[in-house]
Short mmCIF file of N, CA and C in Angstrom, two decimals:
data_model
loop_
_atom_site.label_atom_id
_atom_site.label_comp_id
_atom_site.label_asym_id
_atom_site.label_seq_id
_atom_site.Cartn_x
_atom_site.Cartn_y
_atom_site.Cartn_z
N MET A 6 134.27 96.70 106.49
CA MET A 6 133.45 97.12 107.62
C MET A 6 132.02 97.34 107.14
N ALA A 7 131.06 96.85 107.88
CA ALA A 7 129.66 96.97 107.50
C ALA A 7 129.13 98.34 107.91
N HIS A 8 128.35 98.93 107.05
CA HIS A 8 127.67 100.18 107.34
C HIS A 8 126.19 99.89 107.38
N GLU A 9 125.50 100.37 108.42
CA GLU A 9 124.08 100.10 108.54
C GLU A 9 123.27 101.27 108.00
N HIS A 10 122.18 100.94 107.33
CA HIS A 10 121.24 101.92 106.83
C HIS A 10 119.89 101.59 107.42
N THR A 11 119.11 102.60 107.72
CA THR A 11 117.81 102.37 108.31
C THR A 11 116.84 101.92 107.23
N LEU A 12 116.10 100.90 107.55
CA LEU A 12 115.09 100.33 106.67
C LEU A 12 113.81 101.14 106.74
N ARG A 13 113.09 101.16 105.64
CA ARG A 13 111.75 101.74 105.65
C ARG A 13 110.90 100.85 106.55
N THR A 14 110.33 101.41 107.60
CA THR A 14 109.60 100.60 108.56
C THR A 14 108.12 100.89 108.53
N HIS A 15 107.55 100.95 107.35
CA HIS A 15 106.12 101.18 107.25
C HIS A 15 105.36 99.86 107.32
N GLU A 16 104.12 99.96 107.64
CA GLU A 16 103.28 98.77 107.75
C GLU A 16 102.92 98.25 106.36
N ARG A 17 102.79 96.93 106.25
CA ARG A 17 102.31 96.33 105.01
C ARG A 17 100.84 96.69 104.87
N PRO A 18 100.44 97.23 103.73
CA PRO A 18 99.05 97.64 103.57
C PRO A 18 98.12 96.43 103.41
N SER A 19 97.54 95.97 104.51
CA SER A 19 96.70 94.79 104.47
C SER A 19 95.42 95.02 103.70
N SER A 20 95.00 96.27 103.53
CA SER A 20 93.77 96.55 102.81
C SER A 20 93.88 96.19 101.33
N ARG A 21 95.09 96.02 100.82
CA ARG A 21 95.29 95.68 99.42
C ARG A 21 95.03 94.20 99.15
N LEU A 22 94.92 93.40 100.18
CA LEU A 22 94.76 91.97 99.99
C LEU A 22 93.29 91.59 100.02
N ALA A 23 92.88 90.76 99.09
CA ALA A 23 91.50 90.28 99.04
C ALA A 23 91.23 89.39 100.25
N PRO A 24 89.99 89.29 100.70
CA PRO A 24 89.69 88.50 101.88
C PRO A 24 89.95 87.00 101.70
N LEU A 25 89.86 86.49 100.48
CA LEU A 25 90.07 85.08 100.24
C LEU A 25 91.38 84.89 99.51
N ARG A 26 92.28 84.08 100.04
CA ARG A 26 93.60 83.93 99.43
C ARG A 26 94.20 82.57 99.78
N ASN A 27 95.17 82.19 99.01
CA ASN A 27 95.96 81.00 99.32
C ASN A 27 97.01 81.41 100.33
N ALA A 28 97.10 80.71 101.43
CA ALA A 28 98.09 81.05 102.45
C ALA A 28 98.54 79.79 103.18
N VAL A 29 99.77 79.85 103.67
CA VAL A 29 100.31 78.79 104.50
C VAL A 29 101.11 79.45 105.62
N ALA A 30 101.03 78.90 106.82
CA ALA A 30 101.78 79.43 107.95
C ALA A 30 102.32 78.26 108.77
N VAL A 31 103.57 78.37 109.17
CA VAL A 31 104.20 77.35 110.00
C VAL A 31 105.05 78.02 111.07
N SER A 32 105.24 77.33 112.18
CA SER A 32 106.18 77.74 113.21
C SER A 32 107.24 76.65 113.30
N LEU A 33 108.49 77.07 113.25
CA LEU A 33 109.61 76.13 113.23
C LEU A 33 110.58 76.46 114.36
N PRO A 34 111.23 75.43 114.93
CA PRO A 34 112.26 75.71 115.92
C PRO A 34 113.38 76.55 115.28
N SER A 35 113.83 77.54 115.99
CA SER A 35 114.87 78.42 115.47
C SER A 35 116.22 77.70 115.45
N SER A 36 116.57 77.20 114.27
CA SER A 36 117.85 76.52 114.08
C SER A 36 118.21 76.64 112.60
N PRO A 37 119.46 76.42 112.26
CA PRO A 37 119.83 76.48 110.84
C PRO A 37 119.01 75.53 109.96
N ALA A 38 118.57 74.41 110.50
CA ALA A 38 117.77 73.45 109.72
C ALA A 38 116.42 74.02 109.31
N CYS A 39 115.90 75.00 110.04
CA CYS A 39 114.59 75.54 109.70
C CYS A 39 114.63 76.36 108.41
N VAL A 40 115.81 76.78 107.97
CA VAL A 40 115.91 77.51 106.70
C VAL A 40 115.54 76.57 105.55
N ARG A 41 116.11 75.38 105.56
CA ARG A 41 115.79 74.40 104.52
C ARG A 41 114.32 74.00 104.57
N THR A 42 113.81 73.77 105.77
CA THR A 42 112.41 73.39 105.93
C THR A 42 111.48 74.50 105.43
N SER A 43 111.81 75.73 105.73
CA SER A 43 110.98 76.85 105.29
C SER A 43 110.96 76.96 103.77
N ARG A 44 112.09 76.70 103.13
CA ARG A 44 112.14 76.70 101.66
C ARG A 44 111.26 75.59 101.09
N GLN A 45 111.29 74.42 101.72
CA GLN A 45 110.46 73.30 101.27
C GLN A 45 108.98 73.63 101.41
N VAL A 46 108.59 74.20 102.54
CA VAL A 46 107.21 74.60 102.77
C VAL A 46 106.77 75.60 101.70
N ALA A 47 107.61 76.60 101.45
CA ALA A 47 107.28 77.63 100.46
C ALA A 47 107.18 77.04 99.06
N ALA A 48 108.13 76.20 98.68
CA ALA A 48 108.13 75.60 97.34
C ALA A 48 106.89 74.73 97.14
N GLU A 49 106.55 73.92 98.12
CA GLU A 49 105.37 73.05 98.02
C GLU A 49 104.09 73.87 97.92
N ALA A 50 104.00 74.94 98.70
CA ALA A 50 102.80 75.79 98.65
C ALA A 50 102.66 76.46 97.29
N MET A 51 103.73 77.03 96.78
CA MET A 51 103.65 77.71 95.48
C MET A 51 103.33 76.73 94.35
N GLU A 52 103.86 75.54 94.44
CA GLU A 52 103.55 74.52 93.43
C GLU A 52 102.06 74.13 93.51
N ARG A 53 101.56 73.96 94.71
CA ARG A 53 100.16 73.59 94.92
C ARG A 53 99.22 74.69 94.42
N TRP A 54 99.57 75.96 94.68
CA TRP A 54 98.72 77.07 94.26
C TRP A 54 98.71 77.23 92.74
N GLY A 55 99.86 77.01 92.12
CA GLY A 55 99.97 77.19 90.67
C GLY A 55 99.88 78.65 90.28
N GLY A 56 100.17 78.92 89.01
CA GLY A 56 100.05 80.27 88.49
C GLY A 56 101.17 81.23 88.88
N ILE A 57 102.19 80.73 89.55
CA ILE A 57 103.32 81.59 89.92
C ILE A 57 104.46 81.27 88.97
N PRO A 58 104.91 82.27 88.19
CA PRO A 58 106.01 82.00 87.24
C PRO A 58 107.24 81.45 87.97
N ALA A 59 107.96 80.57 87.29
CA ALA A 59 109.13 79.92 87.89
C ALA A 59 110.15 80.94 88.40
N ALA A 60 110.37 82.01 87.66
CA ALA A 60 111.35 83.02 88.09
C ALA A 60 110.91 83.69 89.39
N VAL A 61 109.62 83.95 89.53
CA VAL A 61 109.10 84.56 90.76
C VAL A 61 109.20 83.57 91.92
N ALA A 62 108.86 82.31 91.66
CA ALA A 62 108.97 81.29 92.70
C ALA A 62 110.41 81.16 93.19
N ASN A 63 111.36 81.18 92.26
CA ASN A 63 112.78 81.12 92.64
C ASN A 63 113.18 82.33 93.47
N ASP A 64 112.74 83.52 93.05
CA ASP A 64 113.03 84.73 93.83
C ASP A 64 112.41 84.64 95.22
N ALA A 65 111.18 84.13 95.29
CA ALA A 65 110.51 84.00 96.59
C ALA A 65 111.27 83.05 97.51
N LEU A 66 111.82 81.99 96.96
CA LEU A 66 112.60 81.06 97.78
C LEU A 66 113.86 81.71 98.33
N VAL A 67 114.49 82.57 97.54
CA VAL A 67 115.65 83.31 98.04
C VAL A 67 115.22 84.25 99.16
N VAL A 68 114.10 84.94 98.98
CA VAL A 68 113.59 85.85 100.01
C VAL A 68 113.28 85.08 101.29
N VAL A 69 112.61 83.94 101.16
CA VAL A 69 112.32 83.10 102.34
C VAL A 69 113.62 82.72 103.03
N SER A 70 114.59 82.25 102.28
CA SER A 70 115.88 81.85 102.87
C SER A 70 116.54 82.99 103.63
N GLU A 71 116.58 84.16 103.01
CA GLU A 71 117.26 85.29 103.64
C GLU A 71 116.53 85.76 104.89
N LEU A 72 115.21 85.87 104.83
CA LEU A 72 114.48 86.35 106.00
C LEU A 72 114.50 85.34 107.14
N VAL A 73 114.39 84.05 106.82
CA VAL A 73 114.45 83.03 107.88
C VAL A 73 115.86 82.95 108.46
N THR A 74 116.87 83.03 107.61
CA THR A 74 118.25 83.03 108.11
C THR A 74 118.47 84.19 109.07
N ASN A 75 117.99 85.38 108.71
CA ASN A 75 118.11 86.54 109.61
C ASN A 75 117.38 86.29 110.92
N ALA A 76 116.20 85.68 110.85
CA ALA A 76 115.44 85.39 112.07
C ALA A 76 116.21 84.42 112.97
N VAL A 77 116.84 83.41 112.38
CA VAL A 77 117.61 82.44 113.16
C VAL A 77 118.84 83.12 113.78
N LEU A 78 119.54 83.92 112.98
CA LEU A 78 120.77 84.55 113.46
C LEU A 78 120.55 85.68 114.46
N HIS A 79 119.48 86.45 114.25
CA HIS A 79 119.30 87.68 115.03
C HIS A 79 117.98 87.73 115.79
N GLY A 80 117.18 86.68 115.72
CA GLY A 80 115.81 86.75 116.17
C GLY A 80 115.49 86.47 117.60
N GLY A 81 116.41 86.19 118.42
CA GLY A 81 116.05 85.91 119.80
C GLY A 81 117.25 85.76 120.68
N GLU A 82 117.00 85.27 121.82
CA GLU A 82 118.04 85.13 122.82
C GLU A 82 118.77 83.80 122.70
N GLY A 83 118.46 83.01 121.69
CA GLY A 83 119.15 81.74 121.49
C GLY A 83 118.64 80.63 122.36
N SER A 84 117.47 80.79 122.95
CA SER A 84 116.94 79.74 123.80
C SER A 84 116.39 78.60 122.94
N ALA A 85 116.33 77.43 123.51
CA ALA A 85 115.85 76.25 122.78
C ALA A 85 114.37 76.39 122.43
N GLU A 86 113.62 77.22 123.13
CA GLU A 86 112.20 77.39 122.88
C GLU A 86 111.91 78.40 121.77
N GLU A 87 112.91 79.08 121.28
CA GLU A 87 112.70 80.12 120.28
C GLU A 87 112.17 79.51 118.98
N VAL A 88 111.18 80.17 118.39
CA VAL A 88 110.62 79.71 117.14
C VAL A 88 110.67 80.81 116.09
N VAL A 89 110.61 80.37 114.84
CA VAL A 89 110.53 81.28 113.70
C VAL A 89 109.20 80.99 113.03
N GLY A 90 108.43 82.03 112.82
CA GLY A 90 107.16 81.89 112.12
C GLY A 90 107.32 82.28 110.66
N LEU A 91 106.77 81.48 109.77
CA LEU A 91 106.79 81.76 108.34
C LEU A 91 105.36 81.76 107.85
N ARG A 92 104.98 82.80 107.14
CA ARG A 92 103.65 82.87 106.52
C ARG A 92 103.84 83.35 105.09
N ILE A 93 103.22 82.63 104.16
CA ILE A 93 103.29 82.99 102.75
C ILE A 93 101.86 83.01 102.23
N GLU A 94 101.53 84.05 101.49
CA GLU A 94 100.22 84.10 100.88
C GLU A 94 100.32 84.56 99.43
N HIS A 95 99.43 84.00 98.63
CA HIS A 95 99.35 84.35 97.21
C HIS A 95 97.96 84.90 96.98
N CYS A 96 97.90 86.14 96.57
CA CYS A 96 96.61 86.79 96.36
C CYS A 96 96.70 87.63 95.10
N GLY A 97 95.91 87.27 94.10
CA GLY A 97 95.94 88.03 92.85
C GLY A 97 97.31 87.95 92.22
N ASP A 98 97.91 89.09 92.02
CA ASP A 98 99.23 89.11 91.40
C ASP A 98 100.33 89.46 92.39
N GLU A 99 100.10 89.12 93.67
CA GLU A 99 101.12 89.35 94.69
C GLU A 99 101.39 88.09 95.51
N LEU A 100 102.62 88.00 95.93
CA LEU A 100 103.06 86.95 96.83
C LEU A 100 103.68 87.66 98.02
N VAL A 101 103.19 87.38 99.22
CA VAL A 101 103.70 88.04 100.43
C VAL A 101 104.36 86.99 101.32
N VAL A 102 105.59 87.29 101.73
CA VAL A 102 106.35 86.43 102.64
C VAL A 102 106.51 87.20 103.95
N GLU A 103 106.15 86.57 105.06
CA GLU A 103 106.30 87.18 106.38
C GLU A 103 107.07 86.22 107.28
N VAL A 104 108.07 86.74 107.98
CA VAL A 104 108.85 85.93 108.91
C VAL A 104 108.84 86.66 110.25
N THR A 105 108.45 85.92 111.29
CA THR A 105 108.34 86.48 112.63
C THR A 105 109.34 85.78 113.55
N ASP A 106 109.98 86.57 114.40
CA ASP A 106 110.94 86.01 115.35
C ASP A 106 110.75 86.66 116.72
N GLY A 107 111.65 86.39 117.63
CA GLY A 107 111.50 86.83 119.00
C GLY A 107 112.18 88.12 119.37
N THR A 108 112.64 88.89 118.42
CA THR A 108 113.32 90.13 118.77
C THR A 108 112.47 91.33 118.41
N SER A 109 112.73 92.44 119.06
CA SER A 109 112.05 93.68 118.69
C SER A 109 113.01 94.62 117.96
N LYS A 110 114.20 94.13 117.66
CA LYS A 110 115.16 94.93 116.88
C LYS A 110 114.79 94.83 115.41
N PRO A 111 114.61 95.96 114.73
CA PRO A 111 114.19 95.88 113.32
C PRO A 111 115.30 95.36 112.42
N ALA A 112 114.88 94.71 111.35
CA ALA A 112 115.84 94.30 110.32
C ALA A 112 116.47 95.56 109.75
N ARG A 113 117.76 95.50 109.46
CA ARG A 113 118.47 96.66 108.92
C ARG A 113 119.25 96.27 107.69
N LEU A 114 119.14 97.11 106.69
CA LEU A 114 119.89 96.92 105.45
C LEU A 114 121.31 97.38 105.69
N LYS A 115 122.28 96.52 105.37
CA LYS A 115 123.69 96.84 105.58
C LYS A 115 124.42 96.92 104.25
N THR A 116 125.49 97.67 104.25
CA THR A 116 126.41 97.67 103.13
C THR A 116 127.66 96.96 103.62
N SER A 117 127.90 95.77 103.10
CA SER A 117 129.04 94.97 103.55
C SER A 117 130.25 95.26 102.68
N GLY A 118 131.41 95.18 103.29
CA GLY A 118 132.66 95.34 102.57
C GLY A 118 132.95 94.14 101.69
N ALA A 119 133.85 94.30 100.74
CA ALA A 119 134.17 93.24 99.78
C ALA A 119 134.71 91.98 100.47
N ALA A 120 135.40 92.14 101.59
CA ALA A 120 136.01 91.00 102.26
C ALA A 120 135.03 90.27 103.18
N GLU A 121 133.88 90.87 103.46
CA GLU A 121 132.91 90.24 104.36
C GLU A 121 132.13 89.16 103.62
N THR A 122 131.88 88.07 104.33
CA THR A 122 131.20 86.93 103.70
C THR A 122 129.69 86.94 103.94
N GLY A 123 129.18 87.81 104.78
CA GLY A 123 127.76 87.86 105.06
C GLY A 123 127.26 89.29 105.06
N GLY A 124 126.00 89.45 105.45
CA GLY A 124 125.45 90.79 105.58
C GLY A 124 124.78 91.34 104.34
N ARG A 125 124.51 90.48 103.35
CA ARG A 125 123.91 90.96 102.12
C ARG A 125 122.48 90.45 101.90
N GLY A 126 121.93 89.76 102.88
CA GLY A 126 120.61 89.14 102.73
C GLY A 126 119.51 90.14 102.43
N LEU A 127 119.44 91.22 103.20
CA LEU A 127 118.39 92.19 102.96
C LEU A 127 118.62 92.99 101.68
N LEU A 128 119.86 93.07 101.24
CA LEU A 128 120.12 93.68 99.94
C LEU A 128 119.50 92.83 98.83
N LEU A 129 119.64 91.51 98.96
CA LEU A 129 118.99 90.60 98.00
C LEU A 129 117.47 90.76 98.06
N VAL A 130 116.92 90.83 99.25
CA VAL A 130 115.48 91.01 99.39
C VAL A 130 115.05 92.31 98.72
N THR A 131 115.81 93.37 98.92
CA THR A 131 115.50 94.66 98.30
C THR A 131 115.48 94.55 96.78
N ARG A 132 116.42 93.80 96.23
CA ARG A 132 116.51 93.65 94.77
C ARG A 132 115.39 92.78 94.21
N LEU A 133 114.95 91.76 94.96
CA LEU A 133 113.99 90.79 94.44
C LEU A 133 112.54 91.15 94.72
N ALA A 134 112.29 91.85 95.82
CA ALA A 134 110.92 92.14 96.23
C ALA A 134 110.47 93.49 95.69
N LYS A 135 109.17 93.58 95.50
CA LYS A 135 108.54 94.83 95.10
C LYS A 135 108.64 95.85 96.23
N ASP A 136 108.51 95.35 97.45
CA ASP A 136 108.55 96.18 98.64
C ASP A 136 108.83 95.29 99.84
N TRP A 137 109.33 95.86 100.93
CA TRP A 137 109.53 95.10 102.15
C TRP A 137 109.57 96.05 103.33
N GLY A 138 109.40 95.51 104.52
CA GLY A 138 109.43 96.33 105.72
C GLY A 138 109.27 95.47 106.95
N VAL A 139 108.96 96.13 108.07
CA VAL A 139 108.76 95.42 109.34
C VAL A 139 107.46 95.91 109.96
N ARG A 140 106.88 95.04 110.81
CA ARG A 140 105.66 95.40 111.55
C ARG A 140 105.62 94.60 112.84
N ASP A 141 104.55 94.69 113.57
CA ASP A 141 104.39 93.99 114.85
C ASP A 141 105.54 94.31 115.80
N LYS A 142 105.76 95.60 116.00
CA LYS A 142 106.84 96.05 116.88
C LYS A 142 108.18 95.45 116.46
N ASN A 143 108.40 95.40 115.15
CA ASN A 143 109.64 94.93 114.52
C ASN A 143 109.85 93.43 114.60
N ARG A 144 108.86 92.66 115.05
CA ARG A 144 109.02 91.21 115.16
C ARG A 144 108.81 90.51 113.83
N THR A 145 108.08 91.13 112.91
CA THR A 145 107.79 90.50 111.63
C THR A 145 108.43 91.31 110.51
N THR A 146 109.22 90.63 109.70
CA THR A 146 109.78 91.23 108.49
C THR A 146 109.01 90.63 107.33
N TRP A 147 108.53 91.49 106.43
CA TRP A 147 107.72 91.04 105.31
C TRP A 147 108.31 91.53 103.99
N ALA A 148 108.00 90.80 102.95
CA ALA A 148 108.40 91.19 101.59
C ALA A 148 107.25 90.85 100.66
N ARG A 149 107.02 91.73 99.71
CA ARG A 149 105.95 91.55 98.73
C ARG A 149 106.57 91.45 97.34
N LEU A 150 106.24 90.37 96.63
CA LEU A 150 106.73 90.16 95.27
C LEU A 150 105.54 90.17 94.33
N THR A 151 105.75 90.64 93.12
CA THR A 151 104.69 90.59 92.13
C THR A 151 104.81 89.30 91.34
N THR A 152 103.67 88.72 91.00
CA THR A 152 103.68 87.49 90.21
C THR A 152 103.41 87.77 88.75
N ARG A 153 103.24 89.03 88.40
CA ARG A 153 103.07 89.40 86.99
C ARG A 153 104.37 89.23 86.25
N PRO A 154 104.30 88.70 85.04
CA PRO A 154 105.52 88.62 84.25
C PRO A 154 106.09 90.02 84.01
N GLN A 155 107.36 90.17 84.17
CA GLN A 155 108.00 91.45 83.91
C GLN A 155 109.39 91.24 83.38
N GLU A 156 109.87 92.25 82.70
CA GLU A 156 111.20 92.18 82.12
C GLU A 156 112.25 92.36 83.21
N ARG A 157 113.24 91.53 83.20
CA ARG A 157 114.32 91.59 84.19
C ARG A 157 115.37 92.61 83.76
N ALA A 158 115.93 93.32 84.73
CA ALA A 158 116.97 94.30 84.45
C ALA A 158 118.28 93.64 84.06
N CYS A 159 118.54 92.45 84.60
CA CYS A 159 119.78 91.75 84.27
C CYS A 159 119.59 90.26 84.33
#
């Protein structure tokens, strides 16, 4: 049985970002196929920008996958017009991933039981990102990763 925990819902501190940055933003039709497309967009952008360690880029792709998957599964009323917005920016030693969908229900961190096959996406985001939260009346879930080399716990 899944247990829900409330997510920290503070705003992403935009004042920490320099005015000039590498960024990419796309809007995709809300469907399972947009998860793969969003990963491709993110991978191509990070490769083009350069300077992002491979381990961080891999972690960022997992974060993109999890946040976009959540947006597809929980982000709207299931209408054909529903879209998922993906924005990624690289500024200094930070990489920010933002995913916007059509719901005002905030993303929630769950504790899934051993027999459950899903419900661990935001747990992965919590482990991989420096910080994460929601903004825009809960329509945008964001995660911030550091691009500085650091020692891994495992």
